[in-house]
Amino acid sequence: STEDMVEVRNPYDDSVVGLIPAARPEHVREAFAKAKAFKPALSRYERQRILQKTAELLFARKEEFARLITAEAGLCWKDSLYEASRAYDVWSFAAQLTIKDDGEMFSCDISPNGKARKIFTTRQPLLGVISAITPFNHPLNMVSHKLAPAIATNNRLVLKPTELTPLTALALADVLYEAGLPPEMLSVVTGNPSTMGDAMITDPDADLVTFTGSVRVGKHIAATAGYKRIVLELGGNDPLIVMEDADLDKAAELAVTGATKNSGQRCTAVKRILVVESVADAFAKLVVEKAKKLKCGDPMDPATDVGTVINARSAALFQARVDDAVAKGAKVLHGKRAEGALFHPTVVDHIPYTCELVHEETFGPVIPIIRVPNDIAEVIRISNSTAYGLSSGICTNRFDYIQRFVAELEVGTVNLWEVPGYRIEMSPFGGIKDSGLGYKEGVVEAMKSFTNVKTWSMPWNA
């Protein structure tokens, strides 16, 4: 019956690309109970083989995965192919890290109160199950960033991908089973919160909830989860800051790429461009030139640079925010009005920094220019004026400026001469303020947060 199924639709042409089960709380309970009852006993070598085999299968099938991502998310073929190749890194890095034991050793004869002993640390998987909840904007990579570190550390998971883009996650689970993962270590439940309620957050066998998505849902999880570990990777409102000494052509290139890649649907996309007044006219001209080269349209066309946003409702919201900014004095320098889920790259200049368009997270390919005074203290104040604190990109060569930005921007990442989102899949990644609780993603940090550290000691007469 239809209430037991959810349709997955292609945002570009609204065709049905799949049907998924609509899980109810009892299905979630069953998945957690099954996972909790299983005690993983994979050796480091066995985990390393499963993870590396997964990486290799994903590499071999990257076109199949790209097709799925484009069909359910509306992302252009170039972006989907890039995501499929990034996933290889996540799984391969996790495989390589699995064979490294990061246990520590402490000598106890280091003070007058000391003894002839040594203390050792070792990491163990969680006693309970990891509950992983993932968003639509990276249907493969976000899921990989939860699963790979969990498997690397011998944990069991229940995964709930968003109902908007669940097909990629289901295909990934199949690859994992094929690579040799014991099926009890991973269950995927699909559906939407209206049928599942808070089951993924409140299950008694969930020791840790890892969530990537909106601030609203993240705060709901924080309020509801109770006594368990929570790792929240929430929204961003990332600035690209352009100072008066910057190479403007290079800065404009970063601005346009950073604002439009993945249809602007990255928590680390360029959501605000803060450019100092003295170079703003010249900079805006270059931004428009570069934005005009982007082709927006059919996501399956390999020539398309920008596909759709996730749905027509989101595109309409972004259009309303642009219109609101214009009503408050901003000027649209390039772009078209939203058509269904297509939101064309839109350059908006002279935006007051308090406008909803740039004060809230606008999750689409808007290229918003905010003119700021030629005063670094003001630039930093305006940059820090939103609730978010994820990443930032900086265009300057002045060492005094660089030091202040690194010290004073309230963000998790400061990238010099690069888009805010730049990272490797292994480096620590995450935000502060409303962007997250300060726990980091990136394979190394995730493996740490998914384990318990146990210390043990013994007599040691050296």
mmCIF file of N, CA and C in Angstrom, residues 132-250:
data_model
loop_
_atom_site.group_PDB
_atom_site.id
_atom_site.type_symbol
_atom_site.label_atom_id
_atom_site.label_comp_id
_atom_site.label_asym_id
_atom_site.label_seq_id
_atom_site.Cartn_x
_atom_site.Cartn_y
_atom_site.Cartn_z
ATOM 1 N N ALA A 132 23.146 6.655 12.604
ATOM 2 C CA ALA A 132 23.679 7.613 11.630
ATOM 3 C C ALA A 132 22.542 8.152 10.768
ATOM 4 N N ILE A 133 22.439 9.479 10.707
ATOM 5 C CA ILE A 133 21.352 10.134 9.969
ATOM 6 C C ILE A 133 21.991 11.105 8.977
ATOM 7 N N THR A 134 21.680 10.929 7.681
ATOM 8 C CA THR A 134 22.420 11.684 6.662
ATOM 9 C C THR A 134 21.497 12.508 5.756
ATOM 10 N N PRO A 135 22.051 13.593 5.158
ATOM 11 C CA PRO A 135 21.271 14.557 4.379
ATOM 12 C C PRO A 135 21.305 14.270 2.877
ATOM 13 N N PHE A 136 20.674 15.170 2.095
ATOM 14 C CA PHE A 136 20.519 14.935 0.656
ATOM 15 C C PHE A 136 21.665 15.456 -0.194
ATOM 16 N N ASN A 137 22.479 16.380 0.349
ATOM 17 C CA ASN A 137 23.339 17.140 -0.564
ATOM 18 C C ASN A 137 24.565 16.376 -1.051
ATOM 19 N N HIS A 138 25.012 15.369 -0.282
ATOM 20 C CA HIS A 138 26.076 14.470 -0.751
ATOM 21 C C HIS A 138 25.618 13.053 -0.450
ATOM 22 N N PRO A 139 24.771 12.482 -1.322
ATOM 23 C CA PRO A 139 24.112 11.213 -0.987
ATOM 24 C C PRO A 139 25.076 10.046 -0.787
ATOM 25 N N LEU A 140 26.281 10.149 -1.357
ATOM 26 C CA LEU A 140 27.270 9.081 -1.207
ATOM 27 C C LEU A 140 28.336 9.452 -0.184
ATOM 28 N N ASN A 141 28.844 10.681 -0.279
ATOM 29 C CA ASN A 141 29.989 11.049 0.545
ATOM 30 C C ASN A 141 29.649 11.211 2.024
ATOM 31 N N MET A 142 28.503 11.821 2.307
ATOM 32 C CA MET A 142 28.109 11.996 3.718
ATOM 33 C C MET A 142 27.902 10.643 4.380
ATOM 34 N N VAL A 143 27.293 9.717 3.633
ATOM 35 C CA VAL A 143 27.045 8.381 4.166
ATOM 36 C C VAL A 143 28.385 7.671 4.392
ATOM 37 N N SER A 144 29.298 7.823 3.431
ATOM 38 C CA SER A 144 30.622 7.202 3.553
ATOM 39 C C SER A 144 31.358 7.712 4.787
ATOM 40 N N HIS A 145 31.222 9.013 5.079
ATOM 41 C CA HIS A 145 31.916 9.593 6.235
ATOM 42 C C HIS A 145 31.378 9.089 7.573
ATOM 43 N N LYS A 146 30.174 8.529 7.585
ATOM 44 C CA LYS A 146 29.654 7.907 8.805
ATOM 45 C C LYS A 146 30.054 6.422 8.854
ATOM 46 N N LEU A 147 29.890 5.741 7.711
ATOM 47 C CA LEU A 147 30.050 4.285 7.699
ATOM 48 C C LEU A 147 31.504 3.833 7.772
ATOM 49 N N ALA A 148 32.366 4.448 6.969
ATOM 50 C CA ALA A 148 33.751 3.958 6.887
ATOM 51 C C ALA A 148 34.469 3.997 8.254
ATOM 52 N N PRO A 149 34.406 5.124 8.996
ATOM 53 C CA PRO A 149 35.081 5.138 10.299
ATOM 54 C C PRO A 149 34.459 4.174 11.307
ATOM 55 N N ALA A 150 33.144 3.942 11.179
ATOM 56 C CA ALA A 150 32.456 3.022 12.097
ATOM 57 C C ALA A 150 32.911 1.587 11.845
ATOM 58 N N ILE A 151 33.006 1.211 10.584
ATOM 59 C CA ILE A 151 33.446 -0.143 10.253
ATOM 60 C C ILE A 151 34.930 -0.316 10.603
ATOM 61 N N ALA A 152 35.715 0.745 10.366
ATOM 62 C CA ALA A 152 37.147 0.702 10.692
ATOM 63 C C ALA A 152 37.382 0.417 12.172
ATOM 64 N N THR A 153 36.438 0.841 13.029
ATOM 65 C CA THR A 153 36.588 0.668 14.472
ATOM 66 C C THR A 153 35.727 -0.475 15.022
ATOM 67 N N ASN A 154 35.218 -1.332 14.133
ATOM 68 C CA ASN A 154 34.455 -2.528 14.536
ATOM 69 C C ASN A 154 33.119 -2.197 15.201
ATOM 70 N N ASN A 155 32.493 -1.125 14.764
ATOM 71 C CA ASN A 155 31.192 -0.750 15.322
ATOM 72 C C ASN A 155 30.043 -1.254 14.445
ATOM 73 N N ARG A 156 28.864 -1.314 15.067
ATOM 74 C CA ARG A 156 27.639 -1.634 14.332
ATOM 75 C C ARG A 156 26.841 -0.355 14.147
ATOM 76 N N LEU A 157 26.137 -0.266 13.016
ATOM 77 C CA LEU A 157 25.381 0.955 12.726
ATOM 78 C C LEU A 157 23.977 0.659 12.252
ATOM 79 N N VAL A 158 23.096 1.604 12.543
ATOM 80 C CA VAL A 158 21.823 1.692 11.824
ATOM 81 C C VAL A 158 21.864 3.035 11.107
ATOM 82 N N LEU A 159 21.684 2.997 9.787
ATOM 83 C CA LEU A 159 21.761 4.204 8.957
ATOM 84 C C LEU A 159 20.371 4.582 8.489
ATOM 85 N N LYS A 160 20.051 5.886 8.631
ATOM 86 C CA LYS A 160 18.815 6.410 8.047
ATOM 87 C C LYS A 160 19.187 7.525 7.075
ATOM 88 N N PRO A 161 19.240 7.204 5.768
ATOM 89 C CA PRO A 161 19.478 8.279 4.801
ATOM 90 C C PRO A 161 18.204 9.098 4.629
ATOM 91 N N THR A 162 18.345 10.351 4.232
ATOM 92 C CA THR A 162 17.148 11.162 3.982
ATOM 93 C C THR A 162 16.253 10.496 2.939
ATOM 94 N N GLU A 163 14.958 10.679 3.101
ATOM 95 C CA GLU A 163 14.009 10.099 2.137
ATOM 96 C C GLU A 163 14.121 10.767 0.754
ATOM 97 N N LEU A 164 14.807 11.923 0.682
ATOM 98 C CA LEU A 164 14.943 12.609 -0.611
ATOM 99 C C LEU A 164 15.959 11.925 -1.523
ATOM 100 N N THR A 165 17.038 11.354 -0.923
ATOM 101 C CA THR A 165 18.092 10.721 -1.744
ATOM 102 C C THR A 165 18.581 9.414 -1.112
ATOM 103 N N PRO A 166 17.686 8.429 -0.932
ATOM 104 C CA PRO A 166 18.094 7.212 -0.221
ATOM 105 C C PRO A 166 18.701 6.125 -1.109
ATOM 106 N N LEU A 167 18.520 6.250 -2.434
ATOM 107 C CA LEU A 167 18.871 5.144 -3.325
ATOM 108 C C LEU A 167 20.381 4.915 -3.366
ATOM 109 N N THR A 168 21.147 6.021 -3.321
ATOM 110 C CA THR A 168 22.610 5.912 -3.326
ATOM 111 C C THR A 168 23.091 5.166 -2.078
ATOM 112 N N ALA A 169 22.482 5.475 -0.935
ATOM 113 C CA ALA A 169 22.881 4.820 0.325
ATOM 114 C C ALA A 169 22.586 3.319 0.271
ATOM 115 N N LEU A 170 21.449 2.961 -0.305
ATOM 116 C CA LEU A 170 21.090 1.536 -0.419
ATOM 117 C C LEU A 170 22.067 0.811 -1.347
ATOM 118 N N ALA A 171 22.455 1.483 -2.430
ATOM 119 C CA ALA A 171 23.426 0.887 -3.359
ATOM 120 C C ALA A 171 24.787 0.713 -2.683
ATOM 121 N N LEU A 172 25.158 1.688 -1.836
ATOM 122 C CA LEU A 172 26.426 1.590 -1.099
ATOM 123 C C LEU A 172 26.395 0.415 -0.116
ATOM 124 N N ALA A 173 25.262 0.233 0.564
ATOM 125 C CA ALA A 173 25.139 -0.893 1.502
ATOM 126 C C ALA A 173 25.348 -2.223 0.764
ATOM 127 N N ASP A 174 24.782 -2.329 -0.434
ATOM 128 C CA ASP A 174 24.978 -3.545 -1.241
ATOM 129 C C ASP A 174 26.455 -3.781 -1.549
ATOM 130 N N VAL A 175 27.174 -2.715 -1.861
ATOM 131 C CA VAL A 175 28.614 -2.824 -2.142
ATOM 132 C C VAL A 175 29.356 -3.330 -0.899
ATOM 133 N N LEU A 176 28.971 -2.809 0.269
ATOM 134 C CA LEU A 176 29.627 -3.235 1.520
ATOM 135 C C LEU A 176 29.409 -4.718 1.800
ATOM 136 N N TYR A 177 28.178 -5.185 1.617
ATOM 137 C CA TYR A 177 27.907 -6.602 1.846
ATOM 138 C C TYR A 177 28.716 -7.444 0.858
ATOM 139 N N GLU A 178 28.774 -6.978 -0.384
ATOM 140 C CA GLU A 178 29.547 -7.682 -1.416
ATOM 141 C C GLU A 178 31.041 -7.725 -1.045
ATOM 142 N N ALA A 179 31.516 -6.661 -0.397
ATOM 143 C CA ALA A 179 32.935 -6.589 -0.005
ATOM 144 C C ALA A 179 33.232 -7.447 1.232
ATOM 145 N N GLY A 180 32.179 -8.045 1.836
ATOM 146 C CA GLY A 180 32.415 -8.962 2.948
ATOM 147 C C GLY A 180 31.983 -8.459 4.311
ATOM 148 N N LEU A 181 31.293 -7.325 4.371
ATOM 149 C CA LEU A 181 30.839 -6.817 5.681
ATOM 150 C C LEU A 181 29.747 -7.743 6.231
ATOM 151 N N PRO A 182 29.897 -8.217 7.476
ATOM 152 C CA PRO A 182 28.796 -8.990 8.071
ATOM 153 C C PRO A 182 27.527 -8.129 8.084
ATOM 154 N N PRO A 183 26.431 -8.628 7.505
ATOM 155 C CA PRO A 183 25.224 -7.794 7.370
ATOM 156 C C PRO A 183 24.708 -7.252 8.705
ATOM 157 N N GLU A 184 24.980 -7.976 9.799
ATOM 158 C CA GLU A 184 24.498 -7.509 11.116
ATOM 159 C C GLU A 184 25.151 -6.184 11.526
ATOM 160 N N MET A 185 26.308 -5.865 10.926
ATOM 161 C CA MET A 185 27.008 -4.630 11.311
ATOM 162 C C MET A 185 26.378 -3.385 10.711
ATOM 163 N N LEU A 186 25.535 -3.542 9.677
ATOM 164 C CA LEU A 186 24.911 -2.376 9.046
ATOM 165 C C LEU A 186 23.480 -2.679 8.636
ATOM 166 N N SER A 187 22.544 -1.911 9.190
ATOM 167 C CA SER A 187 21.157 -1.945 8.703
ATOM 168 C C SER A 187 20.825 -0.568 8.156
ATOM 169 N N VAL A 188 20.079 -0.533 7.068
ATOM 170 C CA VAL A 188 19.612 0.738 6.521
ATOM 171 C C VAL A 188 18.095 0.779 6.680
ATOM 172 N N VAL A 189 17.604 1.824 7.346
ATOM 173 C CA VAL A 189 16.151 2.011 7.426
ATOM 174 C C VAL A 189 15.795 3.268 6.646
ATOM 175 N N THR A 190 14.738 3.186 5.845
ATOM 176 C CA THR A 190 14.356 4.338 5.029
ATOM 177 C C THR A 190 12.965 4.801 5.414
ATOM 178 N N GLY A 191 12.684 6.048 5.058
ATOM 179 C CA GLY A 191 11.368 6.597 5.350
ATOM 180 C C GLY A 191 11.522 8.028 5.797
ATOM 181 N N ASN A 192 10.440 8.606 6.281
ATOM 182 C CA ASN A 192 10.541 9.997 6.717
ATOM 183 C C ASN A 192 10.101 10.129 8.165
ATOM 184 N N PRO A 193 10.489 11.256 8.771
ATOM 185 C CA PRO A 193 10.195 11.433 10.201
ATOM 186 C C PRO A 193 8.712 11.307 10.536
ATOM 187 N N SER A 194 7.844 11.562 9.553
ATOM 188 C CA SER A 194 6.412 11.491 9.883
ATOM 189 C C SER A 194 5.989 10.061 10.228
ATOM 190 N N THR A 195 6.652 9.047 9.632
ATOM 191 C CA THR A 195 6.299 7.672 10.007
ATOM 192 C C THR A 195 7.210 7.137 11.110
ATOM 193 N N MET A 196 8.457 7.648 11.171
ATOM 194 C CA MET A 196 9.439 7.064 12.098
ATOM 195 C C MET A 196 9.519 7.782 13.434
ATOM 196 N N GLY A 197 9.052 9.026 13.458
ATOM 197 C CA GLY A 197 9.158 9.791 14.695
ATOM 198 C C GLY A 197 10.613 9.955 15.099
ATOM 199 N N ASP A 198 10.864 9.888 16.406
ATOM 200 C CA ASP A 198 12.212 10.099 16.938
ATOM 201 C C ASP A 198 12.948 8.794 17.205
ATOM 202 N N ALA A 199 12.470 7.701 16.606
ATOM 203 C CA ALA A 199 13.024 6.382 16.939
ATOM 204 C C ALA A 199 14.542 6.301 16.755
ATOM 205 N N MET A 200 15.068 6.959 15.714
ATOM 206 C CA MET A 200 16.518 6.901 15.462
ATOM 207 C C MET A 200 17.330 7.627 16.544
ATOM 208 N N ILE A 201 16.653 8.552 17.247
ATOM 209 C CA ILE A 201 17.348 9.405 18.223
ATOM 210 C C ILE A 201 17.232 8.834 19.637
ATOM 211 N N THR A 202 16.116 8.159 19.911
ATOM 212 C CA THR A 202 15.830 7.775 21.300
ATOM 213 C C THR A 202 16.031 6.290 21.571
ATOM 214 N N ASP A 203 16.430 5.506 20.569
ATOM 215 C CA ASP A 203 16.517 4.061 20.782
ATOM 216 C C ASP A 203 17.463 3.725 21.930
ATOM 217 N N PRO A 204 17.045 2.847 22.844
ATOM 218 C CA PRO A 204 17.893 2.544 24.008
ATOM 219 C C PRO A 204 19.223 1.867 23.643
ATOM 220 N N ASP A 205 19.310 1.255 22.471
ATOM 221 C CA ASP A 205 20.563 0.610 22.080
ATOM 222 C C ASP A 205 21.492 1.531 21.296
ATOM 223 N N ALA A 206 21.062 2.773 21.057
ATOM 224 C CA ALA A 206 21.934 3.732 20.357
ATOM 225 C C ALA A 206 22.838 4.413 21.377
ATOM 226 N N ASP A 207 24.146 4.205 21.251
ATOM 227 C CA ASP A 207 25.112 4.858 22.155
ATOM 228 C C ASP A 207 25.542 6.217 21.640
ATOM 229 N N LEU A 208 25.425 6.404 20.335
ATOM 230 C CA LEU A 208 25.911 7.635 19.719
ATOM 231 C C LEU A 208 25.015 7.942 18.526
ATOM 232 N N VAL A 209 24.617 9.208 18.407
ATOM 233 C CA VAL A 209 23.874 9.654 17.223
ATOM 234 C C VAL A 209 24.782 10.578 16.435
ATOM 235 N N THR A 210 25.068 10.230 15.191
ATOM 236 C CA THR A 210 25.853 11.116 14.329
ATOM 237 C C THR A 210 24.927 11.623 13.237
ATOM 238 N N PHE A 211 24.826 12.947 13.142
ATOM 239 C CA PHE A 211 23.857 13.569 12.241
ATOM 240 C C PHE A 211 24.526 14.662 11.433
ATOM 241 N N THR A 212 24.254 14.692 10.146
ATOM 242 C CA THR A 212 24.633 15.832 9.312
ATOM 243 C C THR A 212 23.358 16.369 8.701
ATOM 244 N N GLY A 213 23.138 17.683 8.817
ATOM 245 C CA GLY A 213 21.905 18.258 8.277
ATOM 246 C C GLY A 213 21.651 19.641 8.845
ATOM 247 N N SER A 214 20.383 19.978 8.979
ATOM 248 C CA SER A 214 20.015 21.352 9.335
ATOM 249 C C SER A 214 20.180 21.625 10.832
ATOM 250 N N VAL A 215 20.335 22.900 11.143
ATOM 251 C CA VAL A 215 20.453 23.340 12.542
ATOM 252 C C VAL A 215 19.179 22.993 13.319
ATOM 253 N N ARG A 216 18.026 23.199 12.673
ATOM 254 C CA ARG A 216 16.748 22.946 13.353
ATOM 255 C C ARG A 216 16.670 21.493 13.822
ATOM 256 N N VAL A 217 16.970 20.559 12.904
ATOM 257 C CA VAL A 217 16.903 19.141 13.267
ATOM 258 C C VAL A 217 18.017 18.798 14.260
ATOM 259 N N GLY A 218 19.201 19.377 14.054
ATOM 260 C CA GLY A 218 20.330 19.117 14.969
ATOM 261 C C GLY A 218 19.998 19.509 16.399
ATOM 262 N N LYS A 219 19.357 20.666 16.557
ATOM 263 C CA LYS A 219 19.000 21.110 17.912
ATOM 264 C C LYS A 219 17.876 20.250 18.504
ATOM 265 N N HIS A 220 16.992 19.776 17.637
ATOM 266 C CA HIS A 220 15.950 18.851 18.088
ATOM 267 C C HIS A 220 16.598 17.551 18.600
ATOM 268 N N ILE A 221 17.602 17.062 17.871
ATOM 269 C CA ILE A 221 18.309 15.849 18.299
ATOM 270 C C ILE A 221 18.987 16.090 19.646
ATOM 271 N N ALA A 222 19.650 17.237 19.770
ATOM 272 C CA ALA A 222 20.342 17.562 21.026
ATOM 273 C C ALA A 222 19.367 17.594 22.198
ATOM 274 N N ALA A 223 18.165 18.099 21.947
ATOM 275 C CA ALA A 223 17.169 18.214 23.024
ATOM 276 C C ALA A 223 16.511 16.872 23.345
ATOM 277 N N THR A 224 16.513 15.957 22.388
ATOM 278 C CA THR A 224 15.721 14.733 22.507
ATOM 279 C C THR A 224 16.553 13.495 22.842
ATOM 280 N N ALA A 225 17.829 13.516 22.479
ATOM 281 C CA ALA A 225 18.619 12.280 22.514
ATOM 282 C C ALA A 225 18.874 11.756 23.928
ATOM 283 N N GLY A 226 18.901 12.654 24.923
ATOM 284 C CA GLY A 226 19.152 12.182 26.283
ATOM 285 C C GLY A 226 20.605 11.813 26.502
ATOM 286 N N TYR A 227 20.839 10.833 27.367
ATOM 287 C CA TYR A 227 22.197 10.511 27.810
ATOM 288 C C TYR A 227 22.892 9.621 26.785
ATOM 289 N N LYS A 228 23.350 10.238 25.706
ATOM 290 C CA LYS A 228 24.165 9.505 24.736
ATOM 291 C C LYS A 228 25.049 10.512 24.013
ATOM 292 N N ARG A 229 26.056 9.997 23.365
ATOM 293 C CA ARG A 229 26.955 10.891 22.639
ATOM 294 C C ARG A 229 26.271 11.398 21.377
ATOM 295 N N ILE A 230 26.414 12.688 21.095
ATOM 296 C CA ILE A 230 25.888 13.187 19.822
ATOM 297 C C ILE A 230 26.972 13.947 19.075
ATOM 298 N N VAL A 231 27.046 13.668 17.793
ATOM 299 C CA VAL A 231 27.996 14.346 16.911
ATOM 300 C C VAL A 231 27.163 15.040 15.844
ATOM 301 N N LEU A 232 27.132 16.379 15.886
ATOM 302 C CA LEU A 232 26.256 17.142 14.999
ATOM 303 C C LEU A 232 27.084 17.957 14.015
ATOM 304 N N GLU A 233 26.838 17.742 12.746
ATOM 305 C CA GLU A 233 27.514 18.480 11.674
ATOM 306 C C GLU A 233 26.419 19.273 10.982
ATOM 307 N N LEU A 234 26.298 20.577 11.304
ATOM 308 C CA LEU A 234 25.109 21.325 10.904
ATOM 309 C C LEU A 234 25.426 22.307 9.776
ATOM 310 N N GLY A 235 24.633 23.363 9.676
ATOM 311 C CA GLY A 235 24.751 24.255 8.522
ATOM 312 C C GLY A 235 25.982 25.137 8.567
ATOM 313 N N GLY A 236 26.140 25.903 7.505
ATOM 314 C CA GLY A 236 27.240 26.869 7.446
ATOM 315 C C GLY A 236 26.759 28.123 6.751
ATOM 316 N N ASN A 237 27.507 29.195 6.938
ATOM 317 C CA ASN A 237 27.220 30.437 6.202
ATOM 318 C C ASN A 237 28.576 31.035 5.870
ATOM 319 N N ASP A 238 29.326 30.278 5.058
ATOM 320 C CA ASP A 238 30.760 30.519 4.956
ATOM 321 C C ASP A 238 31.114 31.736 4.105
ATOM 322 N N PRO A 239 31.981 32.592 4.648
ATOM 323 C CA PRO A 239 32.416 33.752 3.886
ATOM 324 C C PRO A 239 33.646 33.450 3.021
ATOM 325 N N LEU A 240 33.700 34.099 1.855
ATOM 326 C CA LEU A 240 34.958 34.255 1.137
ATOM 327 C C LEU A 240 35.307 35.735 1.304
ATOM 328 N N ILE A 241 36.466 36.013 1.902
ATOM 329 C CA ILE A 241 36.848 37.390 2.222
ATOM 330 C C ILE A 241 37.901 37.864 1.225
ATOM 331 N N VAL A 242 37.631 39.003 0.586
ATOM 332 C CA VAL A 242 38.543 39.530 -0.438
ATOM 333 C C VAL A 242 39.077 40.886 0.037
ATOM 334 N N MET A 243 40.376 40.922 0.334
ATOM 335 C CA MET A 243 41.004 42.152 0.823
ATOM 336 C C MET A 243 41.579 42.964 -0.343
ATOM 337 N N GLU A 244 41.993 44.210 -0.041
ATOM 338 C CA GLU A 244 42.369 45.151 -1.107
ATOM 339 C C GLU A 244 43.626 44.738 -1.882
ATOM 340 N N ASP A 245 44.455 43.861 -1.304
ATOM 341 C CA ASP A 245 45.695 43.465 -1.997
ATOM 342 C C ASP A 245 45.512 42.200 -2.835
ATOM 343 N N ALA A 246 44.284 41.649 -2.872
ATOM 344 C CA ALA A 246 44.074 40.335 -3.479
ATOM 345 C C ALA A 246 44.208 40.374 -4.999
ATOM 346 N N ASP A 247 44.634 39.234 -5.572
ATOM 347 C CA ASP A 247 44.560 38.999 -7.013
ATOM 348 C C ASP A 247 43.076 38.783 -7.310
ATOM 349 N N LEU A 248 42.434 39.789 -7.909
ATOM 350 C CA LEU A 248 40.966 39.776 -8.018
ATOM 351 C C LEU A 248 40.454 38.699 -8.964
ATOM 352 N N ASP A 249 41.220 38.396 -9.999
ATOM 353 C CA ASP A 249 40.781 37.364 -10.939
ATOM 354 C C ASP A 249 40.712 36.003 -10.235
ATOM 355 N N LYS A 250 41.760 35.725 -9.468
ATOM 356 C CA LYS A 250 41.812 34.459 -8.731
ATOM 357 C C LYS A 250 40.693 34.416 -7.675
#
